[in-house]
PDB file of C-alpha atoms in Angstrom:
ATOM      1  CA  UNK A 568      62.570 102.302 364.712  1.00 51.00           C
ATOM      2  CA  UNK A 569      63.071  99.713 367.289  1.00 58.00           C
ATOM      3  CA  UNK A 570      66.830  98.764 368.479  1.00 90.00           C
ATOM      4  CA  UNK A 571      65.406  96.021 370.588  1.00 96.00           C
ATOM      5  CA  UNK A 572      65.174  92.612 367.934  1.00 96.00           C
ATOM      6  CA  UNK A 573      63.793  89.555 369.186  1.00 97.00           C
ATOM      7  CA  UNK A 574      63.450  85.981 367.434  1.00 97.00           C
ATOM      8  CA  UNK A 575      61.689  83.899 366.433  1.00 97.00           C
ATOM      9  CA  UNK A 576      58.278  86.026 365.620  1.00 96.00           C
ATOM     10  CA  UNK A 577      56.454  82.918 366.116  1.00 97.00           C
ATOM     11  CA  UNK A 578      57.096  80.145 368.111  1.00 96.00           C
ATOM     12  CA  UNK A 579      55.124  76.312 368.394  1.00 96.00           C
ATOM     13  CA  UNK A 580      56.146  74.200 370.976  1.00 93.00           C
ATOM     14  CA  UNK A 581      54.762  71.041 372.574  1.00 90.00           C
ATOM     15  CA  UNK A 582      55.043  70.410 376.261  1.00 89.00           C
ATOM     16  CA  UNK A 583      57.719  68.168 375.992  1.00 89.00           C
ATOM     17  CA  UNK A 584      59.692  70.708 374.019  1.00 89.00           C
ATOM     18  CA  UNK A 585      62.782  72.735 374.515  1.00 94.00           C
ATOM     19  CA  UNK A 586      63.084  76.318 372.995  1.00 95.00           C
ATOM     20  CA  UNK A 587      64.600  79.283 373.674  1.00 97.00           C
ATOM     21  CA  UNK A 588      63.490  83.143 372.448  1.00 98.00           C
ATOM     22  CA  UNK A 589      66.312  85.376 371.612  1.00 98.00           C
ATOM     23  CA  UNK A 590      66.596  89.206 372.444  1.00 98.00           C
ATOM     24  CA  UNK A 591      69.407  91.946 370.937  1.00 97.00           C
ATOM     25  CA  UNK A 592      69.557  94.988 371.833  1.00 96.00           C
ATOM     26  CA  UNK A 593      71.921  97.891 369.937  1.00 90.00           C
ATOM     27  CA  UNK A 594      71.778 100.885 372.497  1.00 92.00           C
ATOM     28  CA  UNK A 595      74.456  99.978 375.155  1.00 92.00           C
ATOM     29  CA  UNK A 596      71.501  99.270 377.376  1.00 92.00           C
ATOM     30  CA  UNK A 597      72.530  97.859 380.855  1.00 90.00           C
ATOM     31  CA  UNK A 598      69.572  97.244 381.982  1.00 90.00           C
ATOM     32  CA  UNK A 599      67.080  93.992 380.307  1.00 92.00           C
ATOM     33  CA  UNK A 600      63.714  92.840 380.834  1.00 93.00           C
ATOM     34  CA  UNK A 601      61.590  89.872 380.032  1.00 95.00           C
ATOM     35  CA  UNK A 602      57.739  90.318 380.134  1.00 96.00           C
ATOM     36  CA  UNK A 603      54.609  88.175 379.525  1.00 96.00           C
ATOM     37  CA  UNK A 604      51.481  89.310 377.820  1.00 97.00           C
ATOM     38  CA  UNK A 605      48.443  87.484 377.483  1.00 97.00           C
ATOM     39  CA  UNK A 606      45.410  88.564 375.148  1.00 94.00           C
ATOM     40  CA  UNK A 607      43.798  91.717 376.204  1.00 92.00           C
ATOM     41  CA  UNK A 608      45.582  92.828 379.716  1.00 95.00           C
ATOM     42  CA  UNK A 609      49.045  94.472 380.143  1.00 95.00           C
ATOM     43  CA  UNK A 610      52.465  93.304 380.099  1.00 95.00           C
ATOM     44  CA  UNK A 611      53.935  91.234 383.568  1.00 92.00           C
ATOM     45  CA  UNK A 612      57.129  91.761 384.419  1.00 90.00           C
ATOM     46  CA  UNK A 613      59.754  88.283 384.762  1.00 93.00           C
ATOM     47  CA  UNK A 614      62.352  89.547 385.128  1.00 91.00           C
ATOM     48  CA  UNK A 615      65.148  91.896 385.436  1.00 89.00           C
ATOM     49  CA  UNK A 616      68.832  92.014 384.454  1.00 90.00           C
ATOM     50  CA  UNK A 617      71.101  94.717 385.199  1.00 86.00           C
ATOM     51  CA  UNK A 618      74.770  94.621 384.372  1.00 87.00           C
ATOM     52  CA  UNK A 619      74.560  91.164 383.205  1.00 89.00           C
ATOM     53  CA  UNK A 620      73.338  90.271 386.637  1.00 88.00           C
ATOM     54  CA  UNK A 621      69.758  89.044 387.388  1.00 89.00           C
ATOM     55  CA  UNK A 622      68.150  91.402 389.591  1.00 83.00           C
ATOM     56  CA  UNK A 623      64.583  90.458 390.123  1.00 79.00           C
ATOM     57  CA  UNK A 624      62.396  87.525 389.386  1.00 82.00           C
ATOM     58  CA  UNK A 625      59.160  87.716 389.894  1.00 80.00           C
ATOM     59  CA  UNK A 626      58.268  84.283 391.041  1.00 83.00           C
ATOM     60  CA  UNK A 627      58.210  82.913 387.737  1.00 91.00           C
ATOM     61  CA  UNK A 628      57.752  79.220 387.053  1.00 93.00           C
ATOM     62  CA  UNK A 629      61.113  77.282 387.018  1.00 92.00           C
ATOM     63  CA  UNK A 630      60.323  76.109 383.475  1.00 95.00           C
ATOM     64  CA  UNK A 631      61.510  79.676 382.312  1.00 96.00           C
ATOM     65  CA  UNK A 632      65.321  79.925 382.744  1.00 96.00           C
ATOM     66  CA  UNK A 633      66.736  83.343 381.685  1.00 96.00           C
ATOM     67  CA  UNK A 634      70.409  83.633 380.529  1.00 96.00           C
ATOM     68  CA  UNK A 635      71.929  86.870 379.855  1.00 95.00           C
ATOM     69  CA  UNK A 636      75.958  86.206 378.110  1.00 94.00           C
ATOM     70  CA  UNK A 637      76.791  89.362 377.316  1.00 92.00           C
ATOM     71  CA  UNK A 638      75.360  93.260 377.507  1.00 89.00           C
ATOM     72  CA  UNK A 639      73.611  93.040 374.594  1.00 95.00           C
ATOM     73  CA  UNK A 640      71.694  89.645 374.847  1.00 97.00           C
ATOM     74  CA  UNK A 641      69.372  88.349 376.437  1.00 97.00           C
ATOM     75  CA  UNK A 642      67.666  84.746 376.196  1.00 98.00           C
ATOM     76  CA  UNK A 643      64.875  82.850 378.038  1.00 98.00           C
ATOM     77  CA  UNK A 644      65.146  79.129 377.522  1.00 97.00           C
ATOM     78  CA  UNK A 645      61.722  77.273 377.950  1.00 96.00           C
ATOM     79  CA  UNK A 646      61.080  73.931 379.068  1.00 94.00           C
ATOM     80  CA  UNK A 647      58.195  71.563 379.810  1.00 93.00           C
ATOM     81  CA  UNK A 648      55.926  74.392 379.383  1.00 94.00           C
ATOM     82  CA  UNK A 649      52.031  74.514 379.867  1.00 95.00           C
ATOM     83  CA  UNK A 650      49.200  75.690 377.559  1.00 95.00           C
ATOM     84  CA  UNK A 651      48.547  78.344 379.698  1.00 96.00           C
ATOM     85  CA  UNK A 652      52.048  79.799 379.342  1.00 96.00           C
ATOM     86  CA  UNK A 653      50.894  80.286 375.657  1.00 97.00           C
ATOM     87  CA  UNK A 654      51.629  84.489 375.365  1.00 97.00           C
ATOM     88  CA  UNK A 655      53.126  86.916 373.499  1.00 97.00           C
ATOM     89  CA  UNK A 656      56.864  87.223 375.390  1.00 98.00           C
ATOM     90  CA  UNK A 657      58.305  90.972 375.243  1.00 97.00           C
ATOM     91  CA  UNK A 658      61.869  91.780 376.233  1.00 97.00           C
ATOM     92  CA  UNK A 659      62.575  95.683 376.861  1.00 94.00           C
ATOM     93  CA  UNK A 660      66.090  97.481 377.684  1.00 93.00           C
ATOM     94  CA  UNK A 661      67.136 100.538 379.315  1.00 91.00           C
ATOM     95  CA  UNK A 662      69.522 102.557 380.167  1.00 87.00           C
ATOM     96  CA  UNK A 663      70.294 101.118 383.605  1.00 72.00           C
ATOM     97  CA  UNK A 664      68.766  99.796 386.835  1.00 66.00           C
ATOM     98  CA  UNK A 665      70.121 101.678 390.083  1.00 63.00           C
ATOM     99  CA  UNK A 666      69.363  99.205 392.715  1.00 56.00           C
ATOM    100  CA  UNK A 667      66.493  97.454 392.324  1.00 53.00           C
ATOM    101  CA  UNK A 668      64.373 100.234 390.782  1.00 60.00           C
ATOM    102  CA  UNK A 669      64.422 101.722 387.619  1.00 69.00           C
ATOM    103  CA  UNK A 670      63.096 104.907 386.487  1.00 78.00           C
ATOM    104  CA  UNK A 671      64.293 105.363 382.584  1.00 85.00           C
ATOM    105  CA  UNK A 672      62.625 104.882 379.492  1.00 90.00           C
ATOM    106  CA  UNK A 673      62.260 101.314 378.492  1.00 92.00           C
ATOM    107  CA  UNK A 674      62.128 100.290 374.834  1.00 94.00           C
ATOM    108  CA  UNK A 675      60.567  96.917 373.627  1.00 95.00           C
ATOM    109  CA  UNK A 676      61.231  94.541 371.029  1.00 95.00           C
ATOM    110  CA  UNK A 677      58.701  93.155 369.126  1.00 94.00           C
ATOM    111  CA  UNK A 678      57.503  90.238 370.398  1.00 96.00           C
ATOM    112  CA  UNK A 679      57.534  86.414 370.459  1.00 97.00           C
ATOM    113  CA  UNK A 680      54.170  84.739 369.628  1.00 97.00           C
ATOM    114  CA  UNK A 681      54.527  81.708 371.608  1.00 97.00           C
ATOM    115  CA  UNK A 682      52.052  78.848 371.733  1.00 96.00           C
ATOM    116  CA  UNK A 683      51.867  75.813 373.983  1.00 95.00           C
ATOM    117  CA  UNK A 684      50.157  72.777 372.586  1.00 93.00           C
TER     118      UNK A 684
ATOM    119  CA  UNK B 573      51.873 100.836 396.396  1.00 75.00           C
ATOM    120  CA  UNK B 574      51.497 102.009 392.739  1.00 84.00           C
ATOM    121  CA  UNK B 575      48.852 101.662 390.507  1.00 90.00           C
ATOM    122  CA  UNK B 576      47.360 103.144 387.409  1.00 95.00           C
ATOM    123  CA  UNK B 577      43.980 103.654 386.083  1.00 97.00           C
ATOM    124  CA  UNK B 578      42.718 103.590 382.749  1.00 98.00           C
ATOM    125  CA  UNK B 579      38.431 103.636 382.743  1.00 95.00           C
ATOM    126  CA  UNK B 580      37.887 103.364 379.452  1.00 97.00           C
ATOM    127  CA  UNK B 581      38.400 100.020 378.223  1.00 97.00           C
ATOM    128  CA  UNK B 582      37.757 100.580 374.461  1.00 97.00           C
ATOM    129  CA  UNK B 583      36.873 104.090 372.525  1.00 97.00           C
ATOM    130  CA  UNK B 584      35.673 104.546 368.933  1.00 98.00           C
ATOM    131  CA  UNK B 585      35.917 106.967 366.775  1.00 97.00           C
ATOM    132  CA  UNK B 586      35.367 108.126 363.129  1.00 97.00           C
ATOM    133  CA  UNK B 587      38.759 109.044 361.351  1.00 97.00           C
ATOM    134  CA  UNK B 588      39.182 112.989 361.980  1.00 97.00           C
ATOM    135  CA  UNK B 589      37.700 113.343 365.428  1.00 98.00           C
ATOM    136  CA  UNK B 590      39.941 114.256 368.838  1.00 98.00           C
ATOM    137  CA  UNK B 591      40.105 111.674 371.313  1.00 98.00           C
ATOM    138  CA  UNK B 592      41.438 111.732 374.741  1.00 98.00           C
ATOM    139  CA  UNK B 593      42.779 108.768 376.830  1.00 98.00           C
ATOM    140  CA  UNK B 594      42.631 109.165 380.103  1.00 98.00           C
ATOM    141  CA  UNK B 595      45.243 108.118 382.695  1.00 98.00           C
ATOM    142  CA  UNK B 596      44.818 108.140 386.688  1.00 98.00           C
ATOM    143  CA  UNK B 597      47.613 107.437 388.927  1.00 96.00           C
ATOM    144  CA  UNK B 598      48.479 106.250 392.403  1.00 93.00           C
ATOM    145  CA  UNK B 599      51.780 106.514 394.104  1.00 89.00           C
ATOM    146  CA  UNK B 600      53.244 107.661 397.609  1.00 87.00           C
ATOM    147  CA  UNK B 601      56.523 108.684 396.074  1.00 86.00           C
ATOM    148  CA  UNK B 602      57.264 112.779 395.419  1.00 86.00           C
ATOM    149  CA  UNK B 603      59.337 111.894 392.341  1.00 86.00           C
ATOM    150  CA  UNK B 604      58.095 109.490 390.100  1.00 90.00           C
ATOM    151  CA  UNK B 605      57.828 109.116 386.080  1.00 91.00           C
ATOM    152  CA  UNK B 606      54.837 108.577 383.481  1.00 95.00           C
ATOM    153  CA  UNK B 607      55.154 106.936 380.459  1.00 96.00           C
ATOM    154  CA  UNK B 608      52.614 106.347 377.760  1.00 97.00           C
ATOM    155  CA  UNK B 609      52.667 103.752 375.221  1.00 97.00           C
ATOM    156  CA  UNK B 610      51.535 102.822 371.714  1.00 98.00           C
ATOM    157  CA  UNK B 611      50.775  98.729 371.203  1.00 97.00           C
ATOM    158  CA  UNK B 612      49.518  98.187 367.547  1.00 95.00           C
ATOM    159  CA  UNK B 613      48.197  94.677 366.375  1.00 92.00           C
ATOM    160  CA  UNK B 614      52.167  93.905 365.776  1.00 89.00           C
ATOM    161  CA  UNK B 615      52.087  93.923 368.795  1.00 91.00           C
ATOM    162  CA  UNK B 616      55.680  95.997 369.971  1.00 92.00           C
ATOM    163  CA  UNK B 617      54.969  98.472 372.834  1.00 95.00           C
ATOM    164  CA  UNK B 618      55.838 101.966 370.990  1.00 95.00           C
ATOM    165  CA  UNK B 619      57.318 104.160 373.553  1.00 95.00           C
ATOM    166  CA  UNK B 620      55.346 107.634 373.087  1.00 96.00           C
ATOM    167  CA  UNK B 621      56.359 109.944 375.996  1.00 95.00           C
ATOM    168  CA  UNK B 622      58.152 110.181 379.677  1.00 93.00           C
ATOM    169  CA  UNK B 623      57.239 113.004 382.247  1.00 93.00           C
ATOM    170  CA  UNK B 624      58.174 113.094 385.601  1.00 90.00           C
ATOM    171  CA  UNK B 625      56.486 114.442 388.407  1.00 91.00           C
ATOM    172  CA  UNK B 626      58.259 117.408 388.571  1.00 91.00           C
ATOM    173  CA  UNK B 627      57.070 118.721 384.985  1.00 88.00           C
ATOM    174  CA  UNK B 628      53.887 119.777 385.288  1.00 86.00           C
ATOM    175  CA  UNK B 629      54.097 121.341 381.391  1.00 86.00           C
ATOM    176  CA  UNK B 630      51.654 120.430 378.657  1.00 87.00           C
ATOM    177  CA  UNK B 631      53.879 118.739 376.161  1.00 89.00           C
ATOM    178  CA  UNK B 632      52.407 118.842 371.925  1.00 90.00           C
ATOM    179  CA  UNK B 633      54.398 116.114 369.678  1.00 91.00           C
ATOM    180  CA  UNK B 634      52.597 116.393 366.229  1.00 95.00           C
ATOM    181  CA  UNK B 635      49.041 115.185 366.550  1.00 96.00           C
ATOM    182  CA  UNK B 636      49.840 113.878 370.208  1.00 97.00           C
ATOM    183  CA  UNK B 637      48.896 115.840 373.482  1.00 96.00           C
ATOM    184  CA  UNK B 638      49.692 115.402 376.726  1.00 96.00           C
ATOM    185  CA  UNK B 639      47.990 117.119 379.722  1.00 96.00           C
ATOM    186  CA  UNK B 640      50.037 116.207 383.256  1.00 96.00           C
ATOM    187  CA  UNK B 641      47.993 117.395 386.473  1.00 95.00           C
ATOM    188  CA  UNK B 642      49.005 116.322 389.410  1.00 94.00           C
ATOM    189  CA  UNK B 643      46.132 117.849 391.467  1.00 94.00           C
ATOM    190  CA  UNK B 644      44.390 115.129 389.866  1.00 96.00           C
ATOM    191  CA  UNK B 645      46.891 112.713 389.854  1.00 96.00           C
ATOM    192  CA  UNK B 646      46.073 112.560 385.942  1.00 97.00           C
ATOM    193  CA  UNK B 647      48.174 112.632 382.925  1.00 97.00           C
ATOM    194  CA  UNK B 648      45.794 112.256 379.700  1.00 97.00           C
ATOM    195  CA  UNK B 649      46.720 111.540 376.369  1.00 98.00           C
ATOM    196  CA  UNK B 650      44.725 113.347 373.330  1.00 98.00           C
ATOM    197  CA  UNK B 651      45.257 113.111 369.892  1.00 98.00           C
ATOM    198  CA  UNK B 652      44.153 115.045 367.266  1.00 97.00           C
ATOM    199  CA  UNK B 653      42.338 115.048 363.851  1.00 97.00           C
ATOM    200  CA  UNK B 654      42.827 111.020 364.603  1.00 97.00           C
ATOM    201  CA  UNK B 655      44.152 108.505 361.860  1.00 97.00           C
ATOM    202  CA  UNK B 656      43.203 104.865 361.272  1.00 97.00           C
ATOM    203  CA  UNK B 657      47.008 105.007 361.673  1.00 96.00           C
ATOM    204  CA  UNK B 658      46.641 105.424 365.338  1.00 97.00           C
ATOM    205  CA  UNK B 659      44.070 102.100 366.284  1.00 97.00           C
ATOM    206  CA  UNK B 660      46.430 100.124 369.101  1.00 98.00           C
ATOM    207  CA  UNK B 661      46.177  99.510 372.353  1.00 98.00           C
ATOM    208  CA  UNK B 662      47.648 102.407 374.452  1.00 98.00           C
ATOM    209  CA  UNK B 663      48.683 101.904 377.910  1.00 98.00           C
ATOM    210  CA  UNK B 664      49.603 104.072 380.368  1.00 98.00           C
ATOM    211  CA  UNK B 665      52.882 103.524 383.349  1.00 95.00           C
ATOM    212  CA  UNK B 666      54.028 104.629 386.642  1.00 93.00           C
ATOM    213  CA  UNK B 667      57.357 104.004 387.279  1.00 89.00           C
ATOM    214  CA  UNK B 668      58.739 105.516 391.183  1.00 82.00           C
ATOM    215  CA  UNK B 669      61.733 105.791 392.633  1.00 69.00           C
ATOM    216  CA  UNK B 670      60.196 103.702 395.746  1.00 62.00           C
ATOM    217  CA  UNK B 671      62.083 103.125 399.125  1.00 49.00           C
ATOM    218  CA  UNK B 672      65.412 101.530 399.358  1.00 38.00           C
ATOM    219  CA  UNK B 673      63.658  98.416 401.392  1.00 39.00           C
ATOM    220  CA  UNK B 674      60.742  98.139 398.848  1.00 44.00           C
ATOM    221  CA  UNK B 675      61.572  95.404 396.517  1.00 42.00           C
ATOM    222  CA  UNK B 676      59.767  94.406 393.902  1.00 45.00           C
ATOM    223  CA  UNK B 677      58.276  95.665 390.626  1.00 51.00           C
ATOM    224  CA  UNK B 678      58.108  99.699 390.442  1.00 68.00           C
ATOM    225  CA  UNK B 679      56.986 100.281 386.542  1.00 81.00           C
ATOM    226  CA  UNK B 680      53.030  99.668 386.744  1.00 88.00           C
ATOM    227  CA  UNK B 681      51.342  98.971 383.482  1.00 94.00           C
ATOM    228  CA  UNK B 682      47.714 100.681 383.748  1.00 96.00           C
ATOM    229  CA  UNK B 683      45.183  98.107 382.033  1.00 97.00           C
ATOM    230  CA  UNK B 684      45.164  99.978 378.592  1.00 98.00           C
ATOM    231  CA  UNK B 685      42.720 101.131 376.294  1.00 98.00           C
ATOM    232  CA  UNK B 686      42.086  99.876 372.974  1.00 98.00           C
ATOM    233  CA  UNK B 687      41.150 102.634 370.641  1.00 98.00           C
ATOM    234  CA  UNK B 688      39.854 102.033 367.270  1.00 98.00           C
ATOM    235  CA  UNK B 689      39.314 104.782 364.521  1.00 97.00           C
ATOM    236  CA  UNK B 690      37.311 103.430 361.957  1.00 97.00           C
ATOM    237  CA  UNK B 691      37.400 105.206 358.241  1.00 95.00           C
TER     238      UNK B 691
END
């Protein structure tokens, strides 16, 4: 079973709209990830948090703001987003980043279904 | 750079049969990891297995296979005596230690293949 939760399951938002998905994790993970999936390809990397810190961003839009408060959580606020940012959002953990690589396991949650009308 | 291969887009197969996934890598780096990876319709990645590069043994988990060759750059994925249980979308990763001036993303997704296993 999963120790990565992530909320809400769904999400509707118009472009106008402030949101923000939510992502737990129970495994004393140091290491936190935010990916993007859309329909049929694999999952794109965001970004990367390690020790709290943000480590990597991978030239994603301004309109996604990632917040990490504490070891365990992990959030990515949205704002003015487009249709096309309409995806299924994954967040993974692991047991650490050294530098800015990481070789370990990474375990994801289950999802966010967001949709951008 | 780093990349991974997976040519078949979509199998099918009747419940019962063996099917093997098949996984091609790329990577300049002597130690790196592989990782496969289980996506039902949910849609949460299921993490399967992790090798790295130095383990070149067959691993069995159940109805799961793994064969790792690295004279081939291949690690392939069979299971066996398949399920309905087991239709998803499995993916395959590279993830490399890289070079300390290399910055940027280092756990490469193959494309996946979508495997159904009808009744």
């Amino acid at each position: 079973d999963t120790e990565v939760t992530q909320t809400p399951k769904h999400l509707v938002m118009g472009m106008t709209n402030k949101k923000s998905l939510k992502c737990e994790q129970h495994m004393g993970h140091r290491a936190m990830y935010w990916y993007k999936q859309k329909a049929k390809k694999p999952p794109e990397l965001m970004f990367v948090y390690s020790y709290e810190k943000l480590s990597i961003n991978e030239s994603v839009p301004s309109r996604f703001s990632p917040e990490c408060p504490n070891s365990s959580l992990l959030n990515l606020h949205l704002h003015a987003l487009q249709p096309e940012d309409s995806a299924l959002y994954l967040c993974a953990s692991s047991q650490e980043v050294r530098g800015p690589y990481s070789t370990d396991t990474q375990y994801f949650g289950p999802g966010t279904r967001l949709t951008v009308l | 750079a780093q990349k991974v291969t997976q040519a078949q887009t979509e199998i099918s197969v009747v419940e019962k049969e063996d099917v093997t996934l098949d996984c091609v890598y790329e990577t300049r780096d002597t130690t790196y990891y592989l990782f496969w990876y289980k996506q039902p319709p949910s849609g949460e990645l299921v993490f399967l297995i992790r090798r790295n590069s130095f383990d070149e043994q067959n691993e069995i988990s159940g109805r799961y296979s793994w064969n790792f060759q690295k004279s081939t750059s291949s690690f392939n994925f069979t299971i066996t005596a398949s399920q309905v249980v087991d239709s998803a979308v499995y993916f395959c990763a590279l993830s490399a230690q890289g070079s300390r001036d290399n910055y940027g993303q280092n756990f490469v997704f193959g494309p996946g293949t979508r495997l159904s296993v009808l009744p």
